[in-house]
Short mmCIF file of C-alpha atoms and ligand atoms in Angstrom, two decimals:
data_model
loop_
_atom_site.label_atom_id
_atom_site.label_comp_id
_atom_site.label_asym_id
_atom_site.label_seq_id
_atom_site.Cartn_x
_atom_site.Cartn_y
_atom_site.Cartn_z
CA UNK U 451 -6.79 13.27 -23.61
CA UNK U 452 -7.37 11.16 -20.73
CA UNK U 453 -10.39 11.03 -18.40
CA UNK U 454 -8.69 8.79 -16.00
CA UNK U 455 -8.18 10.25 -12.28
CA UNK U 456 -4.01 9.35 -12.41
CA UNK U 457 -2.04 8.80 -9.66
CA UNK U 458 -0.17 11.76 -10.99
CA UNK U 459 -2.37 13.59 -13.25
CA UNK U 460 0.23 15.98 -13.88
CA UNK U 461 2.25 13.34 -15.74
CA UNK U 462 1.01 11.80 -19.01
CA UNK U 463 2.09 7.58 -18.88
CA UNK U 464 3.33 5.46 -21.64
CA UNK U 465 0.40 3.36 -22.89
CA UNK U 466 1.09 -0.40 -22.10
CA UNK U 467 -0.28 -2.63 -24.65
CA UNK U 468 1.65 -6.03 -24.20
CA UNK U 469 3.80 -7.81 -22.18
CA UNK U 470 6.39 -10.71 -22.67
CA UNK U 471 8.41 -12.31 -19.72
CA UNK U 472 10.30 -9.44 -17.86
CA UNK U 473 9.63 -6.71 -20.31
CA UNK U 474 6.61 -5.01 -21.14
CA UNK U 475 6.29 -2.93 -24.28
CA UNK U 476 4.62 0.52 -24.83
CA UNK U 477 2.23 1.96 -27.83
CA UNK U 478 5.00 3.11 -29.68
CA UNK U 479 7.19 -0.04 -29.38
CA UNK U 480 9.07 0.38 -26.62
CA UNK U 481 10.32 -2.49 -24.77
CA UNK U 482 11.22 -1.81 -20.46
CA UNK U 483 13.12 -4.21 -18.61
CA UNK U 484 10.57 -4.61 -15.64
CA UNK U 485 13.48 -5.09 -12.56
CA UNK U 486 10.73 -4.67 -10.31
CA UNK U 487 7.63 -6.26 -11.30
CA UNK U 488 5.59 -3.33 -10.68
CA UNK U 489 5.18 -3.05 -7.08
CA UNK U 490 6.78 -6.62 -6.37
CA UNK U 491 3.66 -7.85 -8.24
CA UNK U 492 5.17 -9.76 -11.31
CA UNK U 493 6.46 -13.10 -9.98
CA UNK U 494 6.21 -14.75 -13.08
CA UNK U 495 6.79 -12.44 -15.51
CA UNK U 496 4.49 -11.04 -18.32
CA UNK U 497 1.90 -13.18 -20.33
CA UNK U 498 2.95 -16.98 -18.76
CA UNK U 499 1.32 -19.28 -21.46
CA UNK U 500 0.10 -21.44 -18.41
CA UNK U 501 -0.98 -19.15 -16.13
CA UNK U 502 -3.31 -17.53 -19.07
CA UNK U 503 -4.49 -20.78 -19.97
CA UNK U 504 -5.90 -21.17 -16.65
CA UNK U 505 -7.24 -17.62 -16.41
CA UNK U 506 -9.03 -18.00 -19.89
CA UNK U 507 -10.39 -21.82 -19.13
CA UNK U 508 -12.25 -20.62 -15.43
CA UNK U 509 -12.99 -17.36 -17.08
CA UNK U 510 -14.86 -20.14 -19.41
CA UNK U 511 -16.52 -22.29 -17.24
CA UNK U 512 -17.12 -19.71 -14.16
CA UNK U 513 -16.65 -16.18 -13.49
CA UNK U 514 -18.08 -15.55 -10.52
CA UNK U 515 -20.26 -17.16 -7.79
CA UNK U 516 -21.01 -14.91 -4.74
CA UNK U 517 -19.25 -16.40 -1.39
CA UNK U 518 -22.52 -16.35 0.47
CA UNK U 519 -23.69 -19.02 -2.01
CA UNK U 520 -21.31 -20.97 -3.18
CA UNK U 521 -17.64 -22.17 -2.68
CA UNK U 522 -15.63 -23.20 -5.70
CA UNK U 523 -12.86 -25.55 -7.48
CA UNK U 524 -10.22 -23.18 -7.72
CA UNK U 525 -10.84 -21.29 -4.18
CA UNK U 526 -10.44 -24.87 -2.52
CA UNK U 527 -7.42 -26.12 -4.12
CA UNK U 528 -5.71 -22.88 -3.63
CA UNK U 529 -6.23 -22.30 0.20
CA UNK U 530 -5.39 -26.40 0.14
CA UNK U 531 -1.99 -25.43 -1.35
CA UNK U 532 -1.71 -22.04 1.08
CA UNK U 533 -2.65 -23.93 4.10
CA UNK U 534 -0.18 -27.11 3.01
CA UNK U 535 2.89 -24.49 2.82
CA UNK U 536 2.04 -22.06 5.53
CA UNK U 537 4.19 -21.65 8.29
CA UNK U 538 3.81 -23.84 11.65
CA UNK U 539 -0.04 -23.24 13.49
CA UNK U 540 -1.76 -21.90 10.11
CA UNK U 541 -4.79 -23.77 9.48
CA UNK U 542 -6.56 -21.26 7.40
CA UNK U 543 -7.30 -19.21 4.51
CA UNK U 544 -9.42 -16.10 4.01
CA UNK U 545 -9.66 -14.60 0.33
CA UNK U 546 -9.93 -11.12 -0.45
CA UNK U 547 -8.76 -8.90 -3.68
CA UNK U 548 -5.45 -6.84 -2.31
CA UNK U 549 -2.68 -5.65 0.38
CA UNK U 550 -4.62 -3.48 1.65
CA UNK U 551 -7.95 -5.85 2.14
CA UNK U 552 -5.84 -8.19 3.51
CA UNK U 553 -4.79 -5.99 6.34
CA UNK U 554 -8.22 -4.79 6.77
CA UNK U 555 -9.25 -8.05 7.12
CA UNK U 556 -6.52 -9.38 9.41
CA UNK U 557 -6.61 -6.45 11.79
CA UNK U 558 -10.56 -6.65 12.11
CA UNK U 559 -10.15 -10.46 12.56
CA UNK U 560 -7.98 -9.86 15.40
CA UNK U 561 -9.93 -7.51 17.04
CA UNK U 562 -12.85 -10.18 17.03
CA UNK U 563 -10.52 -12.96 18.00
CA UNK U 564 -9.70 -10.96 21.70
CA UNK U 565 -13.56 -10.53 21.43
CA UNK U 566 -14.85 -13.83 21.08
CA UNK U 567 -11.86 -14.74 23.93
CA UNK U 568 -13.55 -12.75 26.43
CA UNK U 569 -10.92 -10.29 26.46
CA UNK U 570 -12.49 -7.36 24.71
CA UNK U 571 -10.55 -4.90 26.41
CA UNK U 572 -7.88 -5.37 23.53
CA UNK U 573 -8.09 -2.09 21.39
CA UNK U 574 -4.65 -1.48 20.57
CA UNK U 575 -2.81 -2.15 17.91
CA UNK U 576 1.24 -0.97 17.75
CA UNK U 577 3.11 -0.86 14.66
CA UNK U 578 6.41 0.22 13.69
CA UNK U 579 7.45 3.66 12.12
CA UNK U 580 8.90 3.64 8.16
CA UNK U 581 6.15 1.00 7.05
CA UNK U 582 3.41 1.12 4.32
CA UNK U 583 0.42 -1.52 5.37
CA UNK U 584 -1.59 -0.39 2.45
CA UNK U 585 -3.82 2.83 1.91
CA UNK U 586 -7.22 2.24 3.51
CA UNK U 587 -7.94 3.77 6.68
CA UNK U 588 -7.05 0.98 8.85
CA UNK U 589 -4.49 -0.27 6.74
CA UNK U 590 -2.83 3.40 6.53
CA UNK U 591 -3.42 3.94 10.88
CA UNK U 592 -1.03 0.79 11.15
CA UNK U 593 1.39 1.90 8.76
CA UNK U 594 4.14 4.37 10.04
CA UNK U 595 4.96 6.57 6.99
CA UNK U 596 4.49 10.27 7.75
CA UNK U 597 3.80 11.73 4.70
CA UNK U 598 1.50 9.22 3.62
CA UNK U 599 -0.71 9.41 6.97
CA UNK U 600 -0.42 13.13 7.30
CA UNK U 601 -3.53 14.23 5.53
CA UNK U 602 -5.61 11.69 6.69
CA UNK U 603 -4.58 11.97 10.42
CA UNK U 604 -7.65 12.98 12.06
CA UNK U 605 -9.58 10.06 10.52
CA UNK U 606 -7.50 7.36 11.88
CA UNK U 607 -7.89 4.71 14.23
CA UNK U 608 -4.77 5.46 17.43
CA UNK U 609 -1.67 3.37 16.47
CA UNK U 610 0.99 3.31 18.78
CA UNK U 611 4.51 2.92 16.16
CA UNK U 612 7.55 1.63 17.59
CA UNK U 613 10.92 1.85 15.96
CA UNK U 614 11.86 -0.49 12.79
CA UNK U 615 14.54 -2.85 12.80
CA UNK U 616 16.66 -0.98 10.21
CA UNK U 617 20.18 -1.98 10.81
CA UNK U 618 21.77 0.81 8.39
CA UNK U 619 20.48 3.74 10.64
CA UNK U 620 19.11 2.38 14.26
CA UNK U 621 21.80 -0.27 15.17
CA UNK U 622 24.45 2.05 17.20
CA UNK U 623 28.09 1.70 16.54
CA UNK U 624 29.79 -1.11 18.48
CA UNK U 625 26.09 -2.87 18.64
CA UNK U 626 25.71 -5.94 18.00
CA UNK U 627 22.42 -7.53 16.26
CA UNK U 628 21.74 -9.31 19.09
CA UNK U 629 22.63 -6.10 21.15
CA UNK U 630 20.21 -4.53 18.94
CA UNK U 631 17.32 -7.12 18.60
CA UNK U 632 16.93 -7.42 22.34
CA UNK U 633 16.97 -3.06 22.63
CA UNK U 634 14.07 -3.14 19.92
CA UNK U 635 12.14 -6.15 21.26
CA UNK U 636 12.64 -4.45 24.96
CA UNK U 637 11.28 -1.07 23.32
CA UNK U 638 7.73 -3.42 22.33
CA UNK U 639 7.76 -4.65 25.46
CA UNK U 640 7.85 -0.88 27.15
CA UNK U 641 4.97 0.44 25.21
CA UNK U 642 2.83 -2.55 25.62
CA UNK U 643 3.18 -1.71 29.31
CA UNK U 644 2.67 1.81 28.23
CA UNK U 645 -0.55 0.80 26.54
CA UNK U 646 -1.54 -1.04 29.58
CA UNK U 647 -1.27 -4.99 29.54
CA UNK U 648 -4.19 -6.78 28.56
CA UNK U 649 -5.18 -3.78 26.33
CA UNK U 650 -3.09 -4.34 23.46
CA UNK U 651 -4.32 -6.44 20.53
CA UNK U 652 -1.72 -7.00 17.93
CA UNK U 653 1.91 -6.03 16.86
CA UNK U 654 1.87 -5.58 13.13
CA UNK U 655 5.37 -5.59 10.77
CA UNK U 656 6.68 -6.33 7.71
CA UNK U 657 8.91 -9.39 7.95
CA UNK U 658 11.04 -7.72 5.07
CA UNK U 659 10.32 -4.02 4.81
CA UNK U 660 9.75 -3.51 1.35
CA UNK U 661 7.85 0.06 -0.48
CA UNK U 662 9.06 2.34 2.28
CA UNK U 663 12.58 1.46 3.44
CA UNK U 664 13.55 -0.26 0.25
CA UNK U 665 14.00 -4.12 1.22
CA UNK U 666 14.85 -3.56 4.39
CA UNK U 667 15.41 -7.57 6.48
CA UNK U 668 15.56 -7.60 10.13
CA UNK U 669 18.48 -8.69 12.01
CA UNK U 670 18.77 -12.31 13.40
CA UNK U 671 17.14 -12.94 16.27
CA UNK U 672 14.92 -10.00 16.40
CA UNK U 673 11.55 -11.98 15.09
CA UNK U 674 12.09 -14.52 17.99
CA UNK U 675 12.53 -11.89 20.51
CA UNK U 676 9.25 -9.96 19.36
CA UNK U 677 7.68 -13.66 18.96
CA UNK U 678 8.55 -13.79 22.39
CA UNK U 679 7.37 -10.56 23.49
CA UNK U 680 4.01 -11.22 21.68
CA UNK U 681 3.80 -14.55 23.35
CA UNK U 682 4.27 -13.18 26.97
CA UNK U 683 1.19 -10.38 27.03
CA UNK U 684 -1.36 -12.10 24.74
CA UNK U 685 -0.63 -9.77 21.35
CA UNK U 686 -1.06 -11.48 18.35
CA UNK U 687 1.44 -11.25 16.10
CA UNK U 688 0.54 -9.95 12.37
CA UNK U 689 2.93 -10.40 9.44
CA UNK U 690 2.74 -8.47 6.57
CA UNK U 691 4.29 -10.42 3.62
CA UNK U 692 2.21 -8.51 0.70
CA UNK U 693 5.13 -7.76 -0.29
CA UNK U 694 7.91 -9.90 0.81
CA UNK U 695 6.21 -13.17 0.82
CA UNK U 696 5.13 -15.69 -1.65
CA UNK U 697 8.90 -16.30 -2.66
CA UNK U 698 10.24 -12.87 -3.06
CA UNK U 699 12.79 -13.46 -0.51
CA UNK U 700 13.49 -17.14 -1.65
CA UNK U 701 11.46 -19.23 0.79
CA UNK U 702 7.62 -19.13 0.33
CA UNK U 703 6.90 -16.94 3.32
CA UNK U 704 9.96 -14.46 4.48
CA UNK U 705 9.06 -15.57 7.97
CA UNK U 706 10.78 -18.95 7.34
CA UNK U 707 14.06 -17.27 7.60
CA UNK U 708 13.25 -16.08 10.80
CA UNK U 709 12.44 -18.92 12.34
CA UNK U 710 8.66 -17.95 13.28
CA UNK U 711 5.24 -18.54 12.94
CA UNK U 712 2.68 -15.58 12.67
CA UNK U 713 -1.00 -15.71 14.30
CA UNK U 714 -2.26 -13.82 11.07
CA UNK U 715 -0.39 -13.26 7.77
CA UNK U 716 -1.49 -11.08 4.92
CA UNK U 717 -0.21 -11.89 1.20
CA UNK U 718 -1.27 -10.65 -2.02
CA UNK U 719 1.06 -9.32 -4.71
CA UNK U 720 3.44 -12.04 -5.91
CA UNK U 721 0.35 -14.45 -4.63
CA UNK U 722 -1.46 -13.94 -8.07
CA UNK U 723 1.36 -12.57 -9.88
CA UNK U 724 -0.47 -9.51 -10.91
CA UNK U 725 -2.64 -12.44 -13.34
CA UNK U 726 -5.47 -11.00 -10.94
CA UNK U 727 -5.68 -8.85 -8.28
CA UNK U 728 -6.03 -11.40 -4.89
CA UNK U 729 -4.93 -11.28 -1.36
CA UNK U 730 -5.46 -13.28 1.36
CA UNK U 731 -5.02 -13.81 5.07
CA UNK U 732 -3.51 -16.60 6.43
CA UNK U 733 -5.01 -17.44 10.15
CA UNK U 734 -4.09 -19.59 13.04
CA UNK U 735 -5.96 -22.70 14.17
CA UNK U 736 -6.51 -21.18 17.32
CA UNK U 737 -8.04 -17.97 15.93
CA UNK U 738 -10.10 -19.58 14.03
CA UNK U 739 -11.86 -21.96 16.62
CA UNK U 740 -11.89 -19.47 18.89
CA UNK U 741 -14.06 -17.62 16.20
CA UNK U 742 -15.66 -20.54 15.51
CA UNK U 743 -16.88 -21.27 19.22
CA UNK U 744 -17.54 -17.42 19.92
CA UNK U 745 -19.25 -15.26 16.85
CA UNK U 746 -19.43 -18.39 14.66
CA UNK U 747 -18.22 -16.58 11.71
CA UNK U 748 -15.90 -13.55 10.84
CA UNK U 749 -17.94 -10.31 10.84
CA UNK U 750 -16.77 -9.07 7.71
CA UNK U 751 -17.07 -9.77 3.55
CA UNK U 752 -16.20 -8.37 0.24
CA UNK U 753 -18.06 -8.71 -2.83
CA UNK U 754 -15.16 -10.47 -4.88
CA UNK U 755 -13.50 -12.70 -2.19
CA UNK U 756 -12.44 -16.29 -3.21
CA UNK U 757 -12.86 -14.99 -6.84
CA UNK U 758 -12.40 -18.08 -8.86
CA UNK U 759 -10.76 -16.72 -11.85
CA UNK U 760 -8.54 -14.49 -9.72
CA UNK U 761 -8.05 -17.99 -7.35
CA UNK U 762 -7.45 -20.19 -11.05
CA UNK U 763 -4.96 -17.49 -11.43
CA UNK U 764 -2.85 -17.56 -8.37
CA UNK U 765 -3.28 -21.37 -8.49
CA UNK U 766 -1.37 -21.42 -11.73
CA UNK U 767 1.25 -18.87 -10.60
CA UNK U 768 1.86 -21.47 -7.75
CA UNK U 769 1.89 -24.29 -9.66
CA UNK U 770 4.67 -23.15 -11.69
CA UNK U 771 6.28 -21.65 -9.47
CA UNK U 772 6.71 -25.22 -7.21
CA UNK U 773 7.54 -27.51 -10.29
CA UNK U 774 9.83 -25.32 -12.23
CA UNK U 775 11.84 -24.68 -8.29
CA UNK U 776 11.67 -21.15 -9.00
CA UNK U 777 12.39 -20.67 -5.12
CA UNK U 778 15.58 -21.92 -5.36
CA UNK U 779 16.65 -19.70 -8.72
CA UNK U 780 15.08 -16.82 -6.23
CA UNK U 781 17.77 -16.90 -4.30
CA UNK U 782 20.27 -18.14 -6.29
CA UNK U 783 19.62 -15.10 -9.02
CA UNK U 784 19.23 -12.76 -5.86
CA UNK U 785 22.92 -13.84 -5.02
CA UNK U 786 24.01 -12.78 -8.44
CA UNK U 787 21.60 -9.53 -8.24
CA UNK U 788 23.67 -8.92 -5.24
CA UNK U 789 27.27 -9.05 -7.23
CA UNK U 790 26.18 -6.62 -9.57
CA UNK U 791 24.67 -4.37 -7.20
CA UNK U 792 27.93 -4.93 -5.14
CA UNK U 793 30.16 -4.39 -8.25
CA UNK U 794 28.68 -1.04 -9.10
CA UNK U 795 27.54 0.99 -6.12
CA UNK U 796 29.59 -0.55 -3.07
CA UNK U 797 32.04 2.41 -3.54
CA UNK U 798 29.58 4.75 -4.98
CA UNK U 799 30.12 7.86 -3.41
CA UNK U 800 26.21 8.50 -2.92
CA UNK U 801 25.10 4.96 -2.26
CA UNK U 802 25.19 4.22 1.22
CA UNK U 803 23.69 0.71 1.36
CA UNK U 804 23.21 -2.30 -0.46
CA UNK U 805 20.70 -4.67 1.19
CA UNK U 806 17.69 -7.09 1.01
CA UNK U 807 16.79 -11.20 0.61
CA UNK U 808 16.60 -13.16 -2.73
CA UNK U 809 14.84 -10.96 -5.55
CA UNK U 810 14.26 -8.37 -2.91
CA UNK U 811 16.73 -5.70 -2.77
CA UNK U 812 17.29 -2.13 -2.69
CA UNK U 813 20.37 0.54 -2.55
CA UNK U 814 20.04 3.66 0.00
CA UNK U 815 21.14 7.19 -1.67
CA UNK U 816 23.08 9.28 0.62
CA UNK U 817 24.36 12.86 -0.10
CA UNK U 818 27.31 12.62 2.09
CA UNK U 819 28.36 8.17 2.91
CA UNK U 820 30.38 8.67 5.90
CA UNK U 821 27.50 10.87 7.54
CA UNK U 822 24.65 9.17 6.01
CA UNK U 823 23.44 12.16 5.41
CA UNK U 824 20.53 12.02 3.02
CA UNK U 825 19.44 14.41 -0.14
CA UNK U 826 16.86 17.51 0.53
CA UNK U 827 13.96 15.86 -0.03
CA UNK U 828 12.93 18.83 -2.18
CA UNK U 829 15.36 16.99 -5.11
CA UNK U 830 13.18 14.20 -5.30
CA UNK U 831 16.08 12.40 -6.15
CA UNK U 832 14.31 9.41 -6.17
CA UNK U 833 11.78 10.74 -8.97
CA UNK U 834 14.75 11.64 -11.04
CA UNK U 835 16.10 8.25 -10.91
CA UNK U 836 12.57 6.69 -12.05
CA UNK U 837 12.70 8.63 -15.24
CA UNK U 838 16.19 8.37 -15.72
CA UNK U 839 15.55 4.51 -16.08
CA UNK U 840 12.53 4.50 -17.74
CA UNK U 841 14.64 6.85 -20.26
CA UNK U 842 16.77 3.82 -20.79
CA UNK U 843 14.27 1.27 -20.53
CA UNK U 844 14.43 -0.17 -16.84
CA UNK U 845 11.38 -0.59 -14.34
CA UNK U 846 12.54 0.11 -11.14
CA UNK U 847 10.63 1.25 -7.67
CA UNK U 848 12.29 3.99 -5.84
CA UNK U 849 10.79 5.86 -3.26
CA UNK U 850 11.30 8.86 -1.15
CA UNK U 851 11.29 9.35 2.78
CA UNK U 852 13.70 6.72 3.73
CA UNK U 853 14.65 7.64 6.86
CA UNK U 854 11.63 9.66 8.58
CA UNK U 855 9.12 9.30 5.93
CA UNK U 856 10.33 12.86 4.61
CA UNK U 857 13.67 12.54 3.65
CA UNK U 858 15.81 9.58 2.43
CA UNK U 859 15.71 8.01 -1.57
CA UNK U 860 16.10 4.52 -1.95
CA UNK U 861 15.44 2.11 -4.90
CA UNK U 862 13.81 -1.17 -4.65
CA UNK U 863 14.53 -4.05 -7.13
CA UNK U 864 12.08 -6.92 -7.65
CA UNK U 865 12.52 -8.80 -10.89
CA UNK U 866 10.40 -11.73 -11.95
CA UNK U 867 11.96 -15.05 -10.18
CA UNK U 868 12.49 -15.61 -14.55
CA UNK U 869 15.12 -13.69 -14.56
CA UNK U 870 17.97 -14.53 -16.39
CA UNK U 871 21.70 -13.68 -15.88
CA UNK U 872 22.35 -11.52 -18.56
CA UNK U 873 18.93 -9.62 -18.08
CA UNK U 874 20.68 -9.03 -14.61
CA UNK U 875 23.55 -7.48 -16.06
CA UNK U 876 21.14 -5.47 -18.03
CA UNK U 877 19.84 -4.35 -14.81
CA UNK U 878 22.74 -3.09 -12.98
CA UNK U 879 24.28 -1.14 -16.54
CA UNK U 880 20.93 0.80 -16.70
CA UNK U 881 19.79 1.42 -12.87
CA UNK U 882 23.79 2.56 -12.25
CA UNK U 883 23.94 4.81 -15.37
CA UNK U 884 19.97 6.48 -14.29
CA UNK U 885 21.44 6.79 -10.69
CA UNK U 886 24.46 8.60 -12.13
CA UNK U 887 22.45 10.67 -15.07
CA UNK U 888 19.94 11.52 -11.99
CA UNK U 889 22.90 12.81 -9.96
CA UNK U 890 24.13 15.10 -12.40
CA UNK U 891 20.65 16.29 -12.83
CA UNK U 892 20.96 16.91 -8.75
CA UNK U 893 24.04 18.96 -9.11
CA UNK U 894 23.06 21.14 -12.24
N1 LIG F 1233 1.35 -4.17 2.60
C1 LIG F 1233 2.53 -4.03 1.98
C2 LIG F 1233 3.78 -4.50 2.67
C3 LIG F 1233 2.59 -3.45 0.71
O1 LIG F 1233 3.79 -3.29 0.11
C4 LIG F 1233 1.40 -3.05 0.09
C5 LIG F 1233 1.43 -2.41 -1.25
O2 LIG F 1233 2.45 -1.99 -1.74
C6 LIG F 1233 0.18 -3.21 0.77
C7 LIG F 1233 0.20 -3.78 2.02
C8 LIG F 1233 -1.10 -2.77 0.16
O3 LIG F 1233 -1.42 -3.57 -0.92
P1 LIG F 1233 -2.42 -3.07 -2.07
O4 LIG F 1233 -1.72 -1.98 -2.78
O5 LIG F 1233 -2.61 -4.31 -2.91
O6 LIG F 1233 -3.67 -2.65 -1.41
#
């Protein structure tokens, strides 16, 4: 008997009572290999010794202290640390509790910044289809997942959504990526002018696209060219690394890769490590004097921002995860990830791509490979393929509406950067025997 409100009320859960590096463990015993940490939460695995020394010693001294008060030890040193790694032109750091507050926060922010710049005649915001920003209203109006937005339609805020840069199904044969970069960047362009120049706010994408495309990177060049694009008709460019960021892909922010810089950048998952539930936005100098010299102060506040256990938290997660070079095994473990994945599905007859960066990857399930053509989405092939590995103990994220937010199953992969070799090989027997079991599940 459960009085919780489930995300899927009509399925009853294992009970998770403990956790220990990349596996948790269940009420009756059972032990899951967690190959995605959650939602791309679990940088660091399950019950770090330091990390939970540092939760339980702030927890200890200070639990909470209201923003509007006070400032604190841990909320300092972290944005010190976020502010010392961020990516060229990021001066600043402002705390909140999530994804999805962060994009709240980082849309609203830029909306004030074109304020405070006399240029208040910046109202829209474009986005790109096939992207989840999080699940608030303004959050879910940037994000370009049908199914998702749907329901909610006629209480969103007008998003213009532009194509994503999703190699696998937009780049046309004989194309190249540069070919393709410069179409996609061109099609920004257009609908800026569509929007009307001067009226357009901010461009908002995920650097790597992670929940609804499956760890989906761009190809090179086409972060410059939108850099550009931004650059040329005063739209502030907005990264979304809740996801991808905070080492996922290998480097601290995905967005070193492509050799940019962001005016605003939200993080949050593998920020805290899932230790605590934290987010923040990452701002530009320039936003924030601008700010500064106009308002005076961002119009906006949560009750838990900067919250110092949840800050102690991420502060340990980062710690570690700098002086044990954990970005470095992140992509060299991501290279090995990609063997296996390689070895198993590249000539799978109903796996139609193998991408993503570091410990951020995913494979594309296709009914037919030479047509791409996907599953009915009525299978829920994707479903199928979650059970089938939680049947033989594997965490994995798949997700459904690949390629128009209806149709399309892909499976996302995001181990803890403590992954070891052989709990890779682990990974690959038990995600390719669920994908197989959920096949023959299909076809009965
Ligand atoms: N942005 C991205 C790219 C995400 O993947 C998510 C969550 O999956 C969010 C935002 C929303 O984060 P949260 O669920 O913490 O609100």
């Amino acid at each position: 008997m459960t009085r919780i409100f489930h995300r899927d009320p009509k399925t009853s859960m294992p009970v998770a009572v403990g956790g220990e590096g990349v596996h948790l463990i269940d009420a009756e015993g059972r032990r899951y290999l967690d190959a995605s940490g959650g939602a791309a939460v679990s940088c660091l695995g399950h019950g770090h010794p330091e990390v939970t020394a540092a939760l339980r010693d702030q927890a200890g001294r200070l639990a909470y202290a209201h923003t509007s008060f006070f400032t604190t030890e841990p909320a300092e040193r972290l944005a010190d640390f976020l502010v010392e790694t961020a990516p060229p032109g990021i001066g600043w750091v402002y705390y909140v509790s999530g994804g999805s507050e962060a994009m709240e926060a980082a849309l609203k922010l830029a909306r004030q910044f074109h304020v405070d710049n006399g240029e208040p005649q910046r109202v829209h915001f474009i986005a790109r289809r096939q992207s989840y920003h999080g699940n608030t209203l303004g959050a879910l109006a940037v994000g370009g997942n049908a199914w998702r937005r749907a329901p909610f339609a006629p209480l969103l805020v007008d998003v213009a959504h532009v194509s994503p840069c999703y190699a696998y199904r937009g780049q046309t044969p004989g194309e190249t990526e540069e070919e393709y970069a410069g179409r996609l960047a061109a099609e920004l362009e257009a609908e800026i002018l569509r929007l009307g120049p001067g009226r357009v706010a901010g461009f908002v994408a995920e650097t790597v696209v992670g929940a609804t495309l499956g760890a989906v990177p761009p190809v090179a060049g086409y972060f410059r060219r939108v850099r550009d694009v931004c650059d040329r008709h005063g739209v502030l460019l907005i990264l979304d690394e809740v996801m991808c960021g905070m080492g996922r892909t290998g480097t601290l922010h995905a967005c070193e890769q492509e050799g940019i810089a962001p005016d605003l950048m939200t993080v949050a998952k593998g920020l805290g490590g899932g230790y605590q539930p934290i987010g923040a936005v990452l701002v530009a100098e320039r936003i924030y004097r601008t700010v500064l010299d106009g308002t005076g102060y961002f119009q906006h506040g949560h009750t838990y921002l900067a919250h110092p256990v949840a800050c102690a938290a991420a502060l340990a997660v980062q710690t570690v995860i700098r002086r044990d070079g954990l970005l470095e095994t992140v992509a060299r473990r991501g290279r090995g990830l990609y063997e296996r994945l390689r070895d198993r599905f590249a000539n799978h007859p109903h796996v139609g791509d193998i991408r993503g960066r570091g410990l951020f990857q995913g494979i594309e399930l296709v009914r037919d490979r030479a047509t791409r053509e996907p599953f009915d989405p009525g299978l829920r092939l994707h479903a199928r393929i979650k059970r089938q590995a939680m049947a033989r103990g594997l965490l994995v994220y798949p997700m459904g509406g690949t390629v128009d937010g209806r149709s399309g199953d892909h499976v996302l992969l995001a181990p803890p950067f403590i992954v070891s070799e052989d709990d890779l090989d682990a990974v690959a027997d038990r995600l390719a025997a669920a994908v197989d079991a959920a096949l023959l599940d299909v076809a009965g």
